[in-house]
Short mmCIF file of C-alpha atoms in Angstrom, two decimals:
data_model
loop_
_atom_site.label_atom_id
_atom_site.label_comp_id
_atom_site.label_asym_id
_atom_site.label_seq_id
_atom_site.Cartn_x
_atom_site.Cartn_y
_atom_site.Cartn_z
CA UNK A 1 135.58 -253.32 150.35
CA UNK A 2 137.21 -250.29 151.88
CA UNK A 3 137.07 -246.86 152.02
CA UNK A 4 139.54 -246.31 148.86
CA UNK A 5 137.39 -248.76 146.91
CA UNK A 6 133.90 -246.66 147.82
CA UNK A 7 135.83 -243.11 146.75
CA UNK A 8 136.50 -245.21 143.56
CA UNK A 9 132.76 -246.47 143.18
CA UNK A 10 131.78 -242.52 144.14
CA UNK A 11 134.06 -240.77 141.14
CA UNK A 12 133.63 -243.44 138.29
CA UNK A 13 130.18 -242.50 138.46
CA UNK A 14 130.64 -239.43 136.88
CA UNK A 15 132.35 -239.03 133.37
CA UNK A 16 135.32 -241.43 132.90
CA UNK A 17 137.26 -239.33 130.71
CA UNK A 18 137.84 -239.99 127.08
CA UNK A 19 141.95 -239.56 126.28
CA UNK A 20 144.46 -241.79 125.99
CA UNK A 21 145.61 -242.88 129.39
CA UNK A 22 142.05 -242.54 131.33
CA UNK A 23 142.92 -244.06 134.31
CA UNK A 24 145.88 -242.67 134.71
CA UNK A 25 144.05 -239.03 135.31
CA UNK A 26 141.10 -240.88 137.49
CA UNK A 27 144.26 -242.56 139.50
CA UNK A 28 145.97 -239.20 139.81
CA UNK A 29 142.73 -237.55 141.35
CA UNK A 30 142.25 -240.37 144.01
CA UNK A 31 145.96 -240.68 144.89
CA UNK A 32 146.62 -244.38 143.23
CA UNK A 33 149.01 -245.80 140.71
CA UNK A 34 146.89 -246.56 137.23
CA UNK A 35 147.59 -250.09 137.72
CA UNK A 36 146.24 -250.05 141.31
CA UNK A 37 143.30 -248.49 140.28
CA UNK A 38 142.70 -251.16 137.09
CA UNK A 39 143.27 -253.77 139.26
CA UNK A 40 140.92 -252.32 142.08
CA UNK A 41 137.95 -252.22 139.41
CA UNK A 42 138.55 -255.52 138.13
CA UNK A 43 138.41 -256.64 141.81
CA UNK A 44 135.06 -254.87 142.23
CA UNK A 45 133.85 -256.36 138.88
CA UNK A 46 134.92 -259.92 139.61
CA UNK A 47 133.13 -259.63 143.12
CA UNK A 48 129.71 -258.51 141.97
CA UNK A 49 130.10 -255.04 143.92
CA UNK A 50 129.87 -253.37 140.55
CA UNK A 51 127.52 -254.71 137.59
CA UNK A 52 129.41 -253.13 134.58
CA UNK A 53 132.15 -250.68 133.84
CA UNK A 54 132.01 -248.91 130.54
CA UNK A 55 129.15 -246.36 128.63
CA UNK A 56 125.81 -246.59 129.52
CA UNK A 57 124.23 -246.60 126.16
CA UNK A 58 120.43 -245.07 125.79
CA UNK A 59 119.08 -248.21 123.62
CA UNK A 60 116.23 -246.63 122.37
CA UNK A 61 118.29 -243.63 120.63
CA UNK A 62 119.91 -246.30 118.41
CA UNK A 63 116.61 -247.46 117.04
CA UNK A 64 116.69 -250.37 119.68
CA UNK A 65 113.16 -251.19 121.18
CA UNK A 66 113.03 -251.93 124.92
CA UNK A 67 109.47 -253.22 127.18
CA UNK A 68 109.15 -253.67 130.77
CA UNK A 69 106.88 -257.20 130.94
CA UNK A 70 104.78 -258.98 133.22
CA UNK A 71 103.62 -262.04 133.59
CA UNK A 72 101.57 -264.21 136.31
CA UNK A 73 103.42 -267.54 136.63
CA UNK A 74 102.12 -270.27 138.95
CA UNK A 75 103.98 -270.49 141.97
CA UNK A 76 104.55 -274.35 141.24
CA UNK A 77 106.15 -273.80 137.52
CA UNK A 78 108.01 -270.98 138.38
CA UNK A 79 111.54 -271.85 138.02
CA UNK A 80 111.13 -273.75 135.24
CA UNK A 81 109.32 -270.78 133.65
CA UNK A 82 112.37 -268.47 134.41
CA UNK A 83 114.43 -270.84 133.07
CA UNK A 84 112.38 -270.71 129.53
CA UNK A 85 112.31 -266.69 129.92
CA UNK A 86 115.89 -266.48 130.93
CA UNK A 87 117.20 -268.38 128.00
CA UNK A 88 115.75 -265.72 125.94
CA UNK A 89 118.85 -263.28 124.85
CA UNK A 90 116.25 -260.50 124.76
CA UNK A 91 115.72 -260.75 128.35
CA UNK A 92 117.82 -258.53 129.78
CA UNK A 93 116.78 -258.17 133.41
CA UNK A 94 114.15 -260.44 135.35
CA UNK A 95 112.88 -259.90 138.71
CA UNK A 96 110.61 -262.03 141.15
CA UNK A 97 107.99 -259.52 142.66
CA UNK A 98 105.55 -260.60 145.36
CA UNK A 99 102.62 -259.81 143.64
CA UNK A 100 100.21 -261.78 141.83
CA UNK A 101 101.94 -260.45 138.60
CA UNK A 102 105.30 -262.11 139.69
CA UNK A 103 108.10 -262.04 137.28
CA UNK A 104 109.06 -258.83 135.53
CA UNK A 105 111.47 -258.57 132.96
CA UNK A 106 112.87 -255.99 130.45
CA UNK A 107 112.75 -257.29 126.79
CA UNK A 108 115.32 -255.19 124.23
CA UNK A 109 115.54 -256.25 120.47
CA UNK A 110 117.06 -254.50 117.79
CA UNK A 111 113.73 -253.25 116.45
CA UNK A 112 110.04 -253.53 117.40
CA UNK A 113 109.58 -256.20 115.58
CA UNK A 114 112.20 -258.31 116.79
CA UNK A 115 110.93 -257.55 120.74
CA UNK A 116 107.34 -258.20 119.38
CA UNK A 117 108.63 -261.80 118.39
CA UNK A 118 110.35 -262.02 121.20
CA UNK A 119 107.50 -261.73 123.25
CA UNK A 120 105.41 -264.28 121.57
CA UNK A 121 107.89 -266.66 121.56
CA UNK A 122 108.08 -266.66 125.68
CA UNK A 123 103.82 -266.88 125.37
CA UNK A 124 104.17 -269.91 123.18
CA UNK A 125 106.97 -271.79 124.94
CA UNK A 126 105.62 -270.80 128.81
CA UNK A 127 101.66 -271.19 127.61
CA UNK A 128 101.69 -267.51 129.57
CA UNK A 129 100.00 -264.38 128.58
CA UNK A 130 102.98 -261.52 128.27
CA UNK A 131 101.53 -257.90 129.73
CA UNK A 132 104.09 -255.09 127.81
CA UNK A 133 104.58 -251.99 129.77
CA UNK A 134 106.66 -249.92 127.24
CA UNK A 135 107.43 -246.28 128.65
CA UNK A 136 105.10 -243.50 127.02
CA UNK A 137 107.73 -241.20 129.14
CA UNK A 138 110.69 -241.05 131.31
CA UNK A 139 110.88 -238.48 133.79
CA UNK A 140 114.35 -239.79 135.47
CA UNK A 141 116.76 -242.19 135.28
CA UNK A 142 119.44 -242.19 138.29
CA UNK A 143 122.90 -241.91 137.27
CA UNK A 144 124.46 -241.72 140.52
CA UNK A 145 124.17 -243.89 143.62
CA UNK A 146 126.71 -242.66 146.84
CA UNK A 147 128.34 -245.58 148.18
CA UNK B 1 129.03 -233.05 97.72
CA UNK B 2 125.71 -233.76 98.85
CA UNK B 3 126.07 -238.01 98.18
CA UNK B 4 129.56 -237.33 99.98
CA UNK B 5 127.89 -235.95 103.10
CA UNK B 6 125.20 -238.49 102.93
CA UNK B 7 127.43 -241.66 103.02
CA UNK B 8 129.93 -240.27 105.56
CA UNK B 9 126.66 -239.98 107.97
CA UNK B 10 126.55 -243.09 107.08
CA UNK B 11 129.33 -244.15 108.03
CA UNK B 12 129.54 -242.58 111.09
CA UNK B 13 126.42 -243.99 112.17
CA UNK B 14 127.96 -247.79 111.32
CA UNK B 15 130.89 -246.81 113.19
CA UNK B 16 128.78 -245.67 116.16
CA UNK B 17 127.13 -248.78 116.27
CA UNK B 18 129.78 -251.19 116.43
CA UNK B 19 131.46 -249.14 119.10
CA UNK B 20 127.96 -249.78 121.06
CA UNK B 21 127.95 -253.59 120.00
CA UNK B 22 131.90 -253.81 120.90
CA UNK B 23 131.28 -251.97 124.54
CA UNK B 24 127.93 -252.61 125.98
CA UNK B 25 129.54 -255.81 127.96
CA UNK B 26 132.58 -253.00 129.01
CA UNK B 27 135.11 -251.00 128.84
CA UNK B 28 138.83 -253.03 128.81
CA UNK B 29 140.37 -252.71 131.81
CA UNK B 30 144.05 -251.88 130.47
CA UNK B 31 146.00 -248.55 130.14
CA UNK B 32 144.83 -247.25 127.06
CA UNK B 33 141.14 -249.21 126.62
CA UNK B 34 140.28 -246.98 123.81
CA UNK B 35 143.29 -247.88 121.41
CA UNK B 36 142.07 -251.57 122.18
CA UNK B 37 138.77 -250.95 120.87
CA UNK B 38 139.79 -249.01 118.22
CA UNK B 39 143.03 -251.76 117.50
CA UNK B 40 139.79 -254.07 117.56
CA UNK B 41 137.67 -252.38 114.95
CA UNK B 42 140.17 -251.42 112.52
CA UNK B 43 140.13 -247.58 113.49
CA UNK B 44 142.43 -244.71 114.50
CA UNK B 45 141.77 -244.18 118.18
CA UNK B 46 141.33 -240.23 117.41
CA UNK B 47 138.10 -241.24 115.78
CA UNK B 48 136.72 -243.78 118.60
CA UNK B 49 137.29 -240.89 120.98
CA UNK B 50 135.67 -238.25 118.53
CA UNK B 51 132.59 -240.53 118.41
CA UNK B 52 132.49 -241.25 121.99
CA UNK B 53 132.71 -237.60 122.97
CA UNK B 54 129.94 -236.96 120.35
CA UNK B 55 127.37 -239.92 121.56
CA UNK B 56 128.19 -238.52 124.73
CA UNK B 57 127.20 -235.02 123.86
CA UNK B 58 124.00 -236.03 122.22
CA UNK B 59 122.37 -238.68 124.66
CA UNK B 60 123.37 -241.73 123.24
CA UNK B 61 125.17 -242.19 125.78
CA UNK B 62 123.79 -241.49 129.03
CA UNK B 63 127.64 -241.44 130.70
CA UNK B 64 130.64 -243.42 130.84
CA UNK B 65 131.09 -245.59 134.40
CA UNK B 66 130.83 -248.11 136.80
CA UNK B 67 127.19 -249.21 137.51
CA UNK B 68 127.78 -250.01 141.39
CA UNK B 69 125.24 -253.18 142.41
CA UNK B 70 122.32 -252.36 144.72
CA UNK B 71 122.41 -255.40 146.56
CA UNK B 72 125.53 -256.37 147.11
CA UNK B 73 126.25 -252.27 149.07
CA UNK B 74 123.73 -253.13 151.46
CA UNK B 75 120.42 -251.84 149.35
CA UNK B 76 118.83 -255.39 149.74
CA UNK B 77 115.26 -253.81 149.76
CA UNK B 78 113.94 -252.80 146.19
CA UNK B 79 110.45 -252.10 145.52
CA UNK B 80 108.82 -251.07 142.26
CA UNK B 81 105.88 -248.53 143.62
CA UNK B 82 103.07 -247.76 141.03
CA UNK B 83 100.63 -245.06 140.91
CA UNK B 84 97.16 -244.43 139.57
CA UNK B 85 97.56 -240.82 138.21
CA UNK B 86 94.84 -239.18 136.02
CA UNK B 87 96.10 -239.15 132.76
CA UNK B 88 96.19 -235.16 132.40
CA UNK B 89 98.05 -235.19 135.59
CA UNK B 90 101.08 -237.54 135.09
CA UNK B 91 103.58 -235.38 133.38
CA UNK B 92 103.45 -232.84 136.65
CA UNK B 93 103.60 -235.72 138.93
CA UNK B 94 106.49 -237.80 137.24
CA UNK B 95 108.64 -234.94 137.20
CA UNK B 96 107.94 -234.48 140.58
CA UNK B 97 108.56 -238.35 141.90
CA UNK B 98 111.56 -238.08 139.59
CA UNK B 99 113.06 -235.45 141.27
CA UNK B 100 112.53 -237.32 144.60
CA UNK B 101 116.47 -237.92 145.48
CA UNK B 102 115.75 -241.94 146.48
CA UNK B 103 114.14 -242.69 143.56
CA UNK B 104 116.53 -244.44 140.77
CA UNK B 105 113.64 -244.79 137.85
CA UNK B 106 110.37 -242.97 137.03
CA UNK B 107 108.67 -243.25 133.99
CA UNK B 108 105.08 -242.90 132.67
CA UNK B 109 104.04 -246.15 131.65
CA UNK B 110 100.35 -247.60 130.03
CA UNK B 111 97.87 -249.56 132.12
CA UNK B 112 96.01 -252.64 131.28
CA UNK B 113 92.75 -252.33 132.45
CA UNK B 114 91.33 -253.96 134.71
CA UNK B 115 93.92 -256.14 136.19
CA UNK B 116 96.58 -253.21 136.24
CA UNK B 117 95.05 -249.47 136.87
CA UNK B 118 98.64 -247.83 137.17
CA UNK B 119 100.58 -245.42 135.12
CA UNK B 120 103.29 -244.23 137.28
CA UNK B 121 106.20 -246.17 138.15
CA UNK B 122 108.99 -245.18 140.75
CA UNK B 123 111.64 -247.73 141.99
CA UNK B 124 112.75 -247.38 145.42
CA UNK B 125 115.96 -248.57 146.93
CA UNK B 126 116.52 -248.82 150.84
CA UNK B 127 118.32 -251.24 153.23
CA UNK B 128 115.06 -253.12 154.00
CA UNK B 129 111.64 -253.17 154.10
CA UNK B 130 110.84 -250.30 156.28
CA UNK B 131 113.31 -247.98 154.29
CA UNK B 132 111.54 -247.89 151.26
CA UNK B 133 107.96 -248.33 152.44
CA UNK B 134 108.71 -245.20 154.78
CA UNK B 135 110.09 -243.45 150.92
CA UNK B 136 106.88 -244.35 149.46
CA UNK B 137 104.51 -242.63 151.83
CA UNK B 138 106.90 -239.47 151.02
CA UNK B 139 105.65 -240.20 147.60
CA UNK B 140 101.78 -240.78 148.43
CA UNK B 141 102.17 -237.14 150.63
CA UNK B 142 103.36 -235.69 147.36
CA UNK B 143 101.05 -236.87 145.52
CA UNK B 144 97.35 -236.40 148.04
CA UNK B 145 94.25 -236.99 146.29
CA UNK B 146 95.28 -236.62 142.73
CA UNK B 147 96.45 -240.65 143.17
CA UNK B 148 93.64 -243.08 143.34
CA UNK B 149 95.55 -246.17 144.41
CA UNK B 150 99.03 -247.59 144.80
CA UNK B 151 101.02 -250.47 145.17
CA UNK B 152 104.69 -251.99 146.18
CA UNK B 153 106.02 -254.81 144.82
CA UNK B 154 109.42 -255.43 146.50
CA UNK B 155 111.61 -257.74 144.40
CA UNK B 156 111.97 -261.13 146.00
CA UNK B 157 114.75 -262.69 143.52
CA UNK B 158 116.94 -261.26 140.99
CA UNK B 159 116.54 -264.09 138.18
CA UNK B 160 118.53 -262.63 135.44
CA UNK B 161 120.49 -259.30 135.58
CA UNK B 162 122.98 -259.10 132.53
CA UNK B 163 121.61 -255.67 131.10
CA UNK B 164 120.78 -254.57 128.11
CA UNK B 165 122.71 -255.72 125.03
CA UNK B 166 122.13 -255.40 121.45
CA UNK B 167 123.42 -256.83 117.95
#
């Protein structure tokens, strides 16, 4: 990674426009052709230095349900317990924490309902009780991380 | 009239959604991405760009971008801090962790008494350890007396990261 490809990482965090040639008009800001700059983002895509490119959709504006969950898996089943979780297409992040609540994941389903299935499914197939932390509020959400 | 303006919110709505359900994965990296996803759905790419502009404008979509990857810049040290906050207290508080500039997510969250007392949940990014631990005593200054207790639990293992998709 070099210095163009952090100014690139910098500006596409703020509002990729919406016309017809988009990249053109980012490329012509940062002093690139439109195919460098295509090719640069793939680049960062394909080497994990970027998760995603494209809108950041609020899910729970589209009547989507999302839960941060907890659960306290024994050190000795773990991976095969991740493995269950994982396989779960509602699971859309999952995180080892060292605590004795050790595997946090986000569960999003197209409604309540769904995510409340969802849940008891991973109970039932892990023999694991599934805490739900659903937000009562947000009070920020970063959009912008300087590289 | 009326039944006219009904269905077309309708249809908007149906449109809006399988613009979400055709771009949560990503954008397509060619020249014109948006004539793709319109070519894709059947569309003119006027009204793919009117309804991105819109969602844009009204919080369905937060922005349009690259999400850049903690870990592999360098930010290898991510710890979820949590806060016991009186109840009456936690609005003032998460806005005020919120507008902390290192942390990425704050939100006001339930407890589950008595294995979990906290309410208040601020992720904190740093290059190790040390970073974000010296981060979250900036956030225990803030917040004196009013917090009871509080915890870090750094991440040890990313075991699934593919994001949030629906439909």
């Amino acid at each position: 990674m070099d210095a163009l490809d952090r100014s690139i990482i910098n500006a596409l965090q703020g509002d990729f426009p919406v016309c017809d040639h988009p990249f053109a008009v980012v490329a012509g800001h940062l002093g690139l052709s439109e195919e460098d700059l295509i090719q640069r983002i793939q680049r960062l895509l394909d080497e994990n230095y970027l998760t995603r490119f494209g809108p950041l959709f609020n899910a729970d504006q589209f009547g989507g349900a999302v839960s941060l969950c907890a659960m306290k898996v024994p050190k000795e089943h773990f991976d095969k317990v991740a493995e269950k979780v994982n396989a779960f297409s509602e699971v859309a992040h999952n995180y080892q924490r060292d605590h004795e609540l050790n595997m946090w994941f986000v569960l999003a389903a197209e409604s309540q309902q769904t995510l409340n299935q969802a849940r008891q499914r991973i109970e039932q197939q892990t023999g694991l009780k599934v805490l739900s932390f659903p937000k009562r509020e947000e009070f920020y959400v970063g959009l912008y991380f300087e590289v | 009239m009326h039944y006219l303006a009904e269905r077309n919110e309708q249809d908007e709505k149906d449109l809006d959604r399988e613009i979400m359900i055709a771009t949560q994965a990503g954008l397509p990296l060619v020249a014109e991405p948006y004539q793709q996803i319109a070519d894709q759905l059947g569309v003119n790419v006027e009204l793919i760009k009117k309804r991105l502009r819109k969602m844009r404008e009204d919080g369905r979509i937060r922005r349009i971008g690259v999400v850049p990857n903690h870990y592999t810049l360098g930010y290898v040290a991510n710890g979820m801090s949590v806060w016991d906050l009186p109840d009456d207290q936690i609005k003032i508080f998460g806005h005020a962790v919120g507008k902390l500039s290192f942390v990425s997510h704050c939100y006001h969250r339930p407890r589950h008494l008595p294995e979990w007392p906290y309410n208040l949940f601020a992720m904190v990014h740093g290059h190790n350890r040390e970073e974000v631990m010296e981060k979250v005593d900036q956030i225990a200054n803030l917040l004196g007396d009013n917090c009871r207790r509080h915890e870090v639990l750094f991440s040890t293992r990313i075991l699934k990261k593919t994001g949030i998709r629906i439909g």
